[in-house]
Coordinates of C-alpha atoms and ligand atoms in Angstrom, one line a residue:
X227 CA -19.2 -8.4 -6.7
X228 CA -20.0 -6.5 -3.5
X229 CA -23.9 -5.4 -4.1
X230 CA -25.8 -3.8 -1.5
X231 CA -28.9 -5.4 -0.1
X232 CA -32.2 -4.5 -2.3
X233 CA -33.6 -2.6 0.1
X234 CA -30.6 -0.6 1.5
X235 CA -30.1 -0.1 -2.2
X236 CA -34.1 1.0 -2.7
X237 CA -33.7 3.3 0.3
X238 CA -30.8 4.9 -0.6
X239 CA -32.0 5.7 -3.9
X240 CA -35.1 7.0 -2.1
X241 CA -33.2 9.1 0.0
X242 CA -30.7 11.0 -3.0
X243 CA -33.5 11.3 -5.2
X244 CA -34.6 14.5 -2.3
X245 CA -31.7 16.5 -3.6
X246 CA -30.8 17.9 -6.8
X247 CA -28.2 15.9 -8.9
X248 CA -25.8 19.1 -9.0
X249 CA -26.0 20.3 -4.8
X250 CA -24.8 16.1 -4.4
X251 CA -22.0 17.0 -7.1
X252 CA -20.9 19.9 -5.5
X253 CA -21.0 18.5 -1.9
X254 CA -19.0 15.3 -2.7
X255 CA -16.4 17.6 -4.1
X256 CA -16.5 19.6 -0.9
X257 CA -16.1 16.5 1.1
X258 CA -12.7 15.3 -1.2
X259 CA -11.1 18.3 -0.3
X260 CA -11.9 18.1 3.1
X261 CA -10.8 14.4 3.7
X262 CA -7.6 15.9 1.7
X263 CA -6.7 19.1 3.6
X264 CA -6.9 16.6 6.7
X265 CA -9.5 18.3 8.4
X266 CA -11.1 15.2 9.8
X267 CA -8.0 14.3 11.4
X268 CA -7.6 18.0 13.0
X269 CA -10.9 16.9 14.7
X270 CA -13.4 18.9 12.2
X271 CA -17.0 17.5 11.6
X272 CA -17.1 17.2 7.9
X273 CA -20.4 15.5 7.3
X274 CA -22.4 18.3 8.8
X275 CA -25.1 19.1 6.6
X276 CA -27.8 17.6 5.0
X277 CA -27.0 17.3 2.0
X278 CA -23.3 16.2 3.0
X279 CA -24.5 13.7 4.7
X280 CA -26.4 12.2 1.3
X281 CA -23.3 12.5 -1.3
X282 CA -21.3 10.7 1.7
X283 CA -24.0 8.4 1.4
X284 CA -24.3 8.5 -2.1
X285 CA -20.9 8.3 -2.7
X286 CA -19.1 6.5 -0.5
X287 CA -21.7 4.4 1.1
X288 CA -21.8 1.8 -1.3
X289 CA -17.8 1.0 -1.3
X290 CA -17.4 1.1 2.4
X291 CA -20.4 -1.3 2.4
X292 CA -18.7 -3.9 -0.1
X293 CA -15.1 -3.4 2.1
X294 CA -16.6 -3.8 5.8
X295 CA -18.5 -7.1 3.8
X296 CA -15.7 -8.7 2.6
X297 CA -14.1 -8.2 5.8
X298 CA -17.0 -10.1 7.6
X299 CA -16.7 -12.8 4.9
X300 CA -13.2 -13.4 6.0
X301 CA -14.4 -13.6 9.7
X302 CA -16.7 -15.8 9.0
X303 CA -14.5 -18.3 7.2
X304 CA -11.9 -18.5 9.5
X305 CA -14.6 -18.9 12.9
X306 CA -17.8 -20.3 11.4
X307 CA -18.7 -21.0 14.8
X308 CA -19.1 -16.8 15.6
X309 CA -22.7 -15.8 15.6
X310 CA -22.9 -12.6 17.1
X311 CA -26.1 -11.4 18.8
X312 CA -24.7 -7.7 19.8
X313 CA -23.3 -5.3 17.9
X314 CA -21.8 -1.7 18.3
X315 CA -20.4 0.1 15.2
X316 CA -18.4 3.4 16.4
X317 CA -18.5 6.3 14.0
X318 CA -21.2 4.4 12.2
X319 CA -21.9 7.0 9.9
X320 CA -24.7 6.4 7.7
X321 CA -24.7 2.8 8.4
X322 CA -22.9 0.4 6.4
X323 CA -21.1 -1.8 8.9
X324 CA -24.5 -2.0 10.6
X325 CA -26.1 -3.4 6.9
X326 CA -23.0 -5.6 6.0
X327 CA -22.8 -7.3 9.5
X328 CA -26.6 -7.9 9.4
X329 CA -26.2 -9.4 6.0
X330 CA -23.5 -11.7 6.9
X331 CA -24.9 -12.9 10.8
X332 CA -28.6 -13.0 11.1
X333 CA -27.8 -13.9 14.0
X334 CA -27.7 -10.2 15.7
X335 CA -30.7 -9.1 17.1
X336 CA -28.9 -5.7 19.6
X337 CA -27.1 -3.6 17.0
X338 CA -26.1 0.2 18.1
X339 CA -24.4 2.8 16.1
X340 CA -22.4 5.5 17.7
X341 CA -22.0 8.6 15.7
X342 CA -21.1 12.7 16.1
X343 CA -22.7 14.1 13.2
X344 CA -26.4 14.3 14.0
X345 CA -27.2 14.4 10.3
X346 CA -25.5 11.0 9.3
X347 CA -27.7 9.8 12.1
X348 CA -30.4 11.1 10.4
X349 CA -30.4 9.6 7.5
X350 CA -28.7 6.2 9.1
X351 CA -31.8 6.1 11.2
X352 CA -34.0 6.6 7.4
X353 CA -32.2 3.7 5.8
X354 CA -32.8 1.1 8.2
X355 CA -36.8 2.1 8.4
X356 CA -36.7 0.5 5.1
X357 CA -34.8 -2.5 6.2
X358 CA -37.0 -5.4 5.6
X359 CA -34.7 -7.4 9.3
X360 CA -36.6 -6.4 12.4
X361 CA -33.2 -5.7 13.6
X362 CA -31.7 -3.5 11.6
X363 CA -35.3 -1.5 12.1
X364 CA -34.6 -1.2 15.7
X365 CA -31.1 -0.5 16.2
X366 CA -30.1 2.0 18.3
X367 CA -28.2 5.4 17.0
X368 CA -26.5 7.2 19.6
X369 CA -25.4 10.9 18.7
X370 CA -22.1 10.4 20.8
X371 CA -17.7 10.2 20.4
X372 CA -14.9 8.0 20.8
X373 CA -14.5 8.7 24.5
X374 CA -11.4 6.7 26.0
X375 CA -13.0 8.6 29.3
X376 CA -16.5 6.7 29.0
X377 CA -17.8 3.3 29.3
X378 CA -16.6 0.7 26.6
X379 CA -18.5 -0.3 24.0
X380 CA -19.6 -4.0 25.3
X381 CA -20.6 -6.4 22.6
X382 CA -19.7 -9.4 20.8
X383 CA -19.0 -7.1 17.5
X384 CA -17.5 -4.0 17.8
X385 CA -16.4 -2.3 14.6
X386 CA -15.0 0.8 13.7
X387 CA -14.7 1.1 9.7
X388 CA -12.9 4.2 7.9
X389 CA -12.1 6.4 11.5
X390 CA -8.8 5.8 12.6
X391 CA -7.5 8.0 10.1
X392 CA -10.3 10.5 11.5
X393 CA -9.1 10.8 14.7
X394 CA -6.5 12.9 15.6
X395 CA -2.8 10.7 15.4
X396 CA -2.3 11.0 19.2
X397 CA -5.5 9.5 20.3
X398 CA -5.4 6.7 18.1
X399 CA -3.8 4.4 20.0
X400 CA -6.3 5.2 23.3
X401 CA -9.0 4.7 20.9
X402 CA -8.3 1.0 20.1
X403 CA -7.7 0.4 23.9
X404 CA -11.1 1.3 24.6
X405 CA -12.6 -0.4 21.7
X406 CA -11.4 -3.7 22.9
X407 CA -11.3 -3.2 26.5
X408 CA -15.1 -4.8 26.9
X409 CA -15.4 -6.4 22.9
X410 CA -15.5 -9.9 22.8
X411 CA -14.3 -9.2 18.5
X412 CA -13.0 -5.9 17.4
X413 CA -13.1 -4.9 13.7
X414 CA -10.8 -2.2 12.5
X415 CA -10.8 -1.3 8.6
X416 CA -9.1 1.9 6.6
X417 CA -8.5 2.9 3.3
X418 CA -6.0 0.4 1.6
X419 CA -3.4 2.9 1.1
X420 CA 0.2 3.2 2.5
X421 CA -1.1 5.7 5.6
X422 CA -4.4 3.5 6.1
X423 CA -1.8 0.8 6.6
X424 CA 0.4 1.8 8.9
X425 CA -2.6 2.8 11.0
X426 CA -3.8 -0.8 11.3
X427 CA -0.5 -2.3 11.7
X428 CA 0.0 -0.1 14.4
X429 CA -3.8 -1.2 16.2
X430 CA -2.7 -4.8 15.0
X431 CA 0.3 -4.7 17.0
X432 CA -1.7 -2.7 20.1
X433 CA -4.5 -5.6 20.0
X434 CA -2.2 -8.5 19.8
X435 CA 0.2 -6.5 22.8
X436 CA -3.5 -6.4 24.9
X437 CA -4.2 -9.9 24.4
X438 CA -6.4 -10.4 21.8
X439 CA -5.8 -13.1 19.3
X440 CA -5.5 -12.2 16.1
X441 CA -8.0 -13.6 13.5
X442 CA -7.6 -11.6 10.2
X443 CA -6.1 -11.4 7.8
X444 CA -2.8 -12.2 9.4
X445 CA -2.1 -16.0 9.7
X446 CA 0.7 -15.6 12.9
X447 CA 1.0 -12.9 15.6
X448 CA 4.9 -12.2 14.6
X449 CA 5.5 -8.8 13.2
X450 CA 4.1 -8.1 10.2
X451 CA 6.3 -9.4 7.4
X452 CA 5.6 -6.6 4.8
X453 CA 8.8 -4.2 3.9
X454 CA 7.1 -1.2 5.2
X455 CA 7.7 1.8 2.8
X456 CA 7.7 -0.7 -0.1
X457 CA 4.5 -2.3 0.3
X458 CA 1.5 -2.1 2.3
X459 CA -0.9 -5.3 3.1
X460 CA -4.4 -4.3 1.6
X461 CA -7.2 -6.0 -0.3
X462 CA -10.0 -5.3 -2.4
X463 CA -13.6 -5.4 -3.3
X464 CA -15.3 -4.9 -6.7
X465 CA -18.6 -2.9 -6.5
X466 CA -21.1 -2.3 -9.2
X467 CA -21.8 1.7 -9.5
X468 CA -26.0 1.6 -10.1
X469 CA -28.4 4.2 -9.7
X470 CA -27.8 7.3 -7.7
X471 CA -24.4 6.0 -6.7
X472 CA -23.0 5.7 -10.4
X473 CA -24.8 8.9 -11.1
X474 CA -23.0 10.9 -8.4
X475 CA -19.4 8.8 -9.9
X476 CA -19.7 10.4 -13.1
X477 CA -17.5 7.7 -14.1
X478 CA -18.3 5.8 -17.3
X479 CA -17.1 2.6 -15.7
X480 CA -20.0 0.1 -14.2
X481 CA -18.1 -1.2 -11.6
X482 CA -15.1 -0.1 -8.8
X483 CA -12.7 -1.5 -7.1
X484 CA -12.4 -0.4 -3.2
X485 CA -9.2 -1.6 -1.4
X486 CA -8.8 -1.5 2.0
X487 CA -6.8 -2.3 5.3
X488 CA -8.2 -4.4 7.9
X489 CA -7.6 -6.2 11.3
X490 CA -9.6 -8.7 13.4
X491 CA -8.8 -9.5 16.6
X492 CA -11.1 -11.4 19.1
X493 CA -11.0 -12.6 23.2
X494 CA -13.0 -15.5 22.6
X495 CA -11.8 -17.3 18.6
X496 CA -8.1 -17.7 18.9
X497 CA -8.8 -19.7 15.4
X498 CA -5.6 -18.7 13.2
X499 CA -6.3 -17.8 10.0
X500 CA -4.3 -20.3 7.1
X501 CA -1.9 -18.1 4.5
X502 CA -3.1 -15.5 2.8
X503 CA -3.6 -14.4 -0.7
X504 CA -1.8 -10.5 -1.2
X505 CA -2.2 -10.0 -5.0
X506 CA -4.1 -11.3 -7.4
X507 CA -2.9 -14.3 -8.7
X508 CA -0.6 -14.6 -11.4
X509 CA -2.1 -16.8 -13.8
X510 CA -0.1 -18.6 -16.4
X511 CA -0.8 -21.9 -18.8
X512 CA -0.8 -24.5 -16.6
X513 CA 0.3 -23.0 -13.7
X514 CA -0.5 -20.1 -10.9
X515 CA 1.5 -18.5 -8.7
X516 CA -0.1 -16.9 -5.5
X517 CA 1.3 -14.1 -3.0
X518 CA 1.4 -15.2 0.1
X519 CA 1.8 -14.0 3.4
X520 CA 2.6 -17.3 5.3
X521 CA 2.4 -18.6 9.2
X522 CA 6.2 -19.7 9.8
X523 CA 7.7 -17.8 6.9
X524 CA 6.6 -14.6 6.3
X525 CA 5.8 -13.6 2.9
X526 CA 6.2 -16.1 -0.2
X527 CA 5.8 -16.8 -4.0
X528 CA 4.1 -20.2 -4.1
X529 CA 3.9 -22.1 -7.5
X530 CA 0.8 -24.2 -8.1
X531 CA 0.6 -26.3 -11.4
X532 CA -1.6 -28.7 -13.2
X533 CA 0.6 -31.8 -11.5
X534 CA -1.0 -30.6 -8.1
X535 CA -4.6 -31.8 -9.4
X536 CA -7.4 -30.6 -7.4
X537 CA -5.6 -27.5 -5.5
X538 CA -4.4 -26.5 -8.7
X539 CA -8.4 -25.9 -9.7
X540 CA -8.7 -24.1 -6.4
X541 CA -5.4 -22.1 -6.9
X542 CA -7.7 -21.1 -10.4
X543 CA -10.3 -19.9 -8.2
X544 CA -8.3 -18.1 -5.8
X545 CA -8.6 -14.4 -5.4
X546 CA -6.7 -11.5 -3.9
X547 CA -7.6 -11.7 0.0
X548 CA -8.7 -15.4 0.1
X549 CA -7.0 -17.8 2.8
X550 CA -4.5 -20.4 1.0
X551 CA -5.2 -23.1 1.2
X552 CA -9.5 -22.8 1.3
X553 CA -11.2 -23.3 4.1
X554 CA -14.0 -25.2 3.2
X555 CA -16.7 -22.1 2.3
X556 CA -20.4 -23.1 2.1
Ligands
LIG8 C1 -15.4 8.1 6.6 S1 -16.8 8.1 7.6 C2 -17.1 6.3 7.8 C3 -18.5 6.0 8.1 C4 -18.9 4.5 8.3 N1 -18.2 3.9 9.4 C5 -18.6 3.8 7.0 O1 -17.8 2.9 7.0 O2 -19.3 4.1 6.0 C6 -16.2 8.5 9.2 C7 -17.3 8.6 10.2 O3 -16.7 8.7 11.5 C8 -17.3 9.7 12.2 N2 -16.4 10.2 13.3 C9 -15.2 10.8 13.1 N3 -14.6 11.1 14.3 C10 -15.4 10.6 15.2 C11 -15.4 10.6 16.6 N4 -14.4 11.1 17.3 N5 -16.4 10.1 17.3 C12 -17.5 9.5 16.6 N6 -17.6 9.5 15.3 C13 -16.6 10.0 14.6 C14 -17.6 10.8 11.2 O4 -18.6 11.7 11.6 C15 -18.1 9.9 10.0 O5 -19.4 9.6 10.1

């Protein structure tokens, strides 16, 4: 379970509790039907008040978090060795790339967030006062755009989490040239549904074309094996809804499960990652079979039974999004 850090948890709580419950309620259903009608995508600001700003928070903040987390988990497995010092996050929002990669690399001391709307940068810039790292308090927020026409951002990290789909369709592609024209590791991540997909398949395919290795989740730089229409490669990452955030849900569940699309490419790790888990596994007395998208043969159905002994008790632990078999995870 994905939860956010106590105080990013304490200050976002901190920071809802300034607007009434109902003006959060209302503005999160504003923002659905924004995101819907596609208005980000036809190049509209939509977090630009206030108040927007906090139900995106309060509302979306959280899941994104436990997403862009999981994805540095996987990074981290397959290059233990990467300990990034600099980091840029581009259309940063409120944040949570900037909490999640702090949380997984102490090592980054530089971290920047570029982002248009002046009020996410607000209340980004009120979060991380509360952060007990000295480097989360002094990152950098820069009220700016993806500009293919400016300088690229330059650090180890760059990431760019749920704004693909933001941008419109035919600057996409420009976009992820810039991002890794001067990254040494490029992190892209989208919504895990069929469009979120295709979007990363096709920065996937742009990355690996501009040299880039590929370090996750793929396991091989071949085209990607999934029947495309049928399926769509994504993950997932359980949450707990507390406080303001399972206030805002309305939901009588205590938990949710965010899935997501992701690709990591880097200049420096050309470490391939080993198989990789697509579905949860299917488990059975005495046996589990695992989803696999594989190196040399694309995807597979792999059986794992008691008579395999010890990587049958780690086929048990296996979950959705895991590499097959484990790297060894301290
Ligand atoms: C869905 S939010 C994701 C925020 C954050 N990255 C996260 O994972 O929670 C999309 C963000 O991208 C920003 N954005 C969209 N288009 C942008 C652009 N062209 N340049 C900079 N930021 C942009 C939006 O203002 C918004 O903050």
């Amino acid at each position: 379970m994905a939860t956010l850090p106590d105080d990013l948890q304490s200050a976002l709580d901190g920071a809802l509790r300034r607007f009434p419950h109902q003006d959060l309620s209302r503005s999160v259903d504003r923002l659905i039907s924004r995101y819907r009608e596609g208005r980000a995508a036809a190049g509209e600001v939509i977090l630009h008040s206030e108040v927007d700003v906090a139900a995106y928070a309060g509302y979306r903040m959280p899941a994104t978090f436990a997403a862009v987390r999981a994805v540095f988990a996987e990074v981290a497995a397959v290059v233990p060795e990467f300990t990034p010092r600099t980091m840029v996050d581009v259309g940063g929002g409120t944040g949570a790339a900037l909490w999640a990669a702090q949380d997984t690399w102490p090592s980054l001391v530089d971290l920047t967030v570029v982002e248009q709307a002046p009020h996410a940068v607000a209340l980004g810039k009120r979060l991380v006062a509360e952060a007990e790292e000295p480097a989360l308090r002094g990152a950098t927020w820069r009220h700016g755009v993806v500009d293919p026409g400016a300088p690229a951002p330059r650090a180890d990290l760059v990431t760019l989490s749920y704004v693909l789909g933001e941008l419109p369709e035919h600057t996409r592609a420009d976009a992820v040239r810039w991002l890794a024209r001067e990254a040494d590791t490029v992190v892209l991540i989208e919504p895990g549904t069929p469009a979120g997909y295709e979007r990363v398949v096709a920065a996937r395919d742009l990355l690996v074309e501009l040299g880039l290795s590929l370090v996750a989740p793929c396991p091989h730089e071949r085209e990607c094996p999934i029947p495309r229409g049928r399926d769509w490669c994504h993950f997932t990452a359980r949450l707990p809804r507390v406080g303001a955030h399972r206030l805002i849900k309305e939901g009588t569940l205590n938990f949710e499960d965010e899935k997501f699309s992701y690709v990591v490419a880097s200049r420096t790790w050309s470490r391939r990652s080993a198989n990789r888990v697509l579905r949860h596994p299917l488990k059975r007395k005495g046996m589990v079979v695992l989803r696999l998208c594989t190196g040399e043969d694309g995807l597979e159905d792999t059986t794992v039974s008691k008579r395999h002994g010890d990587l049958y008790r780690a086929a048990r632990d296996a979950k959705w999004g895991d590499e097959w078999p484990p790297a060894d995870r301290d």
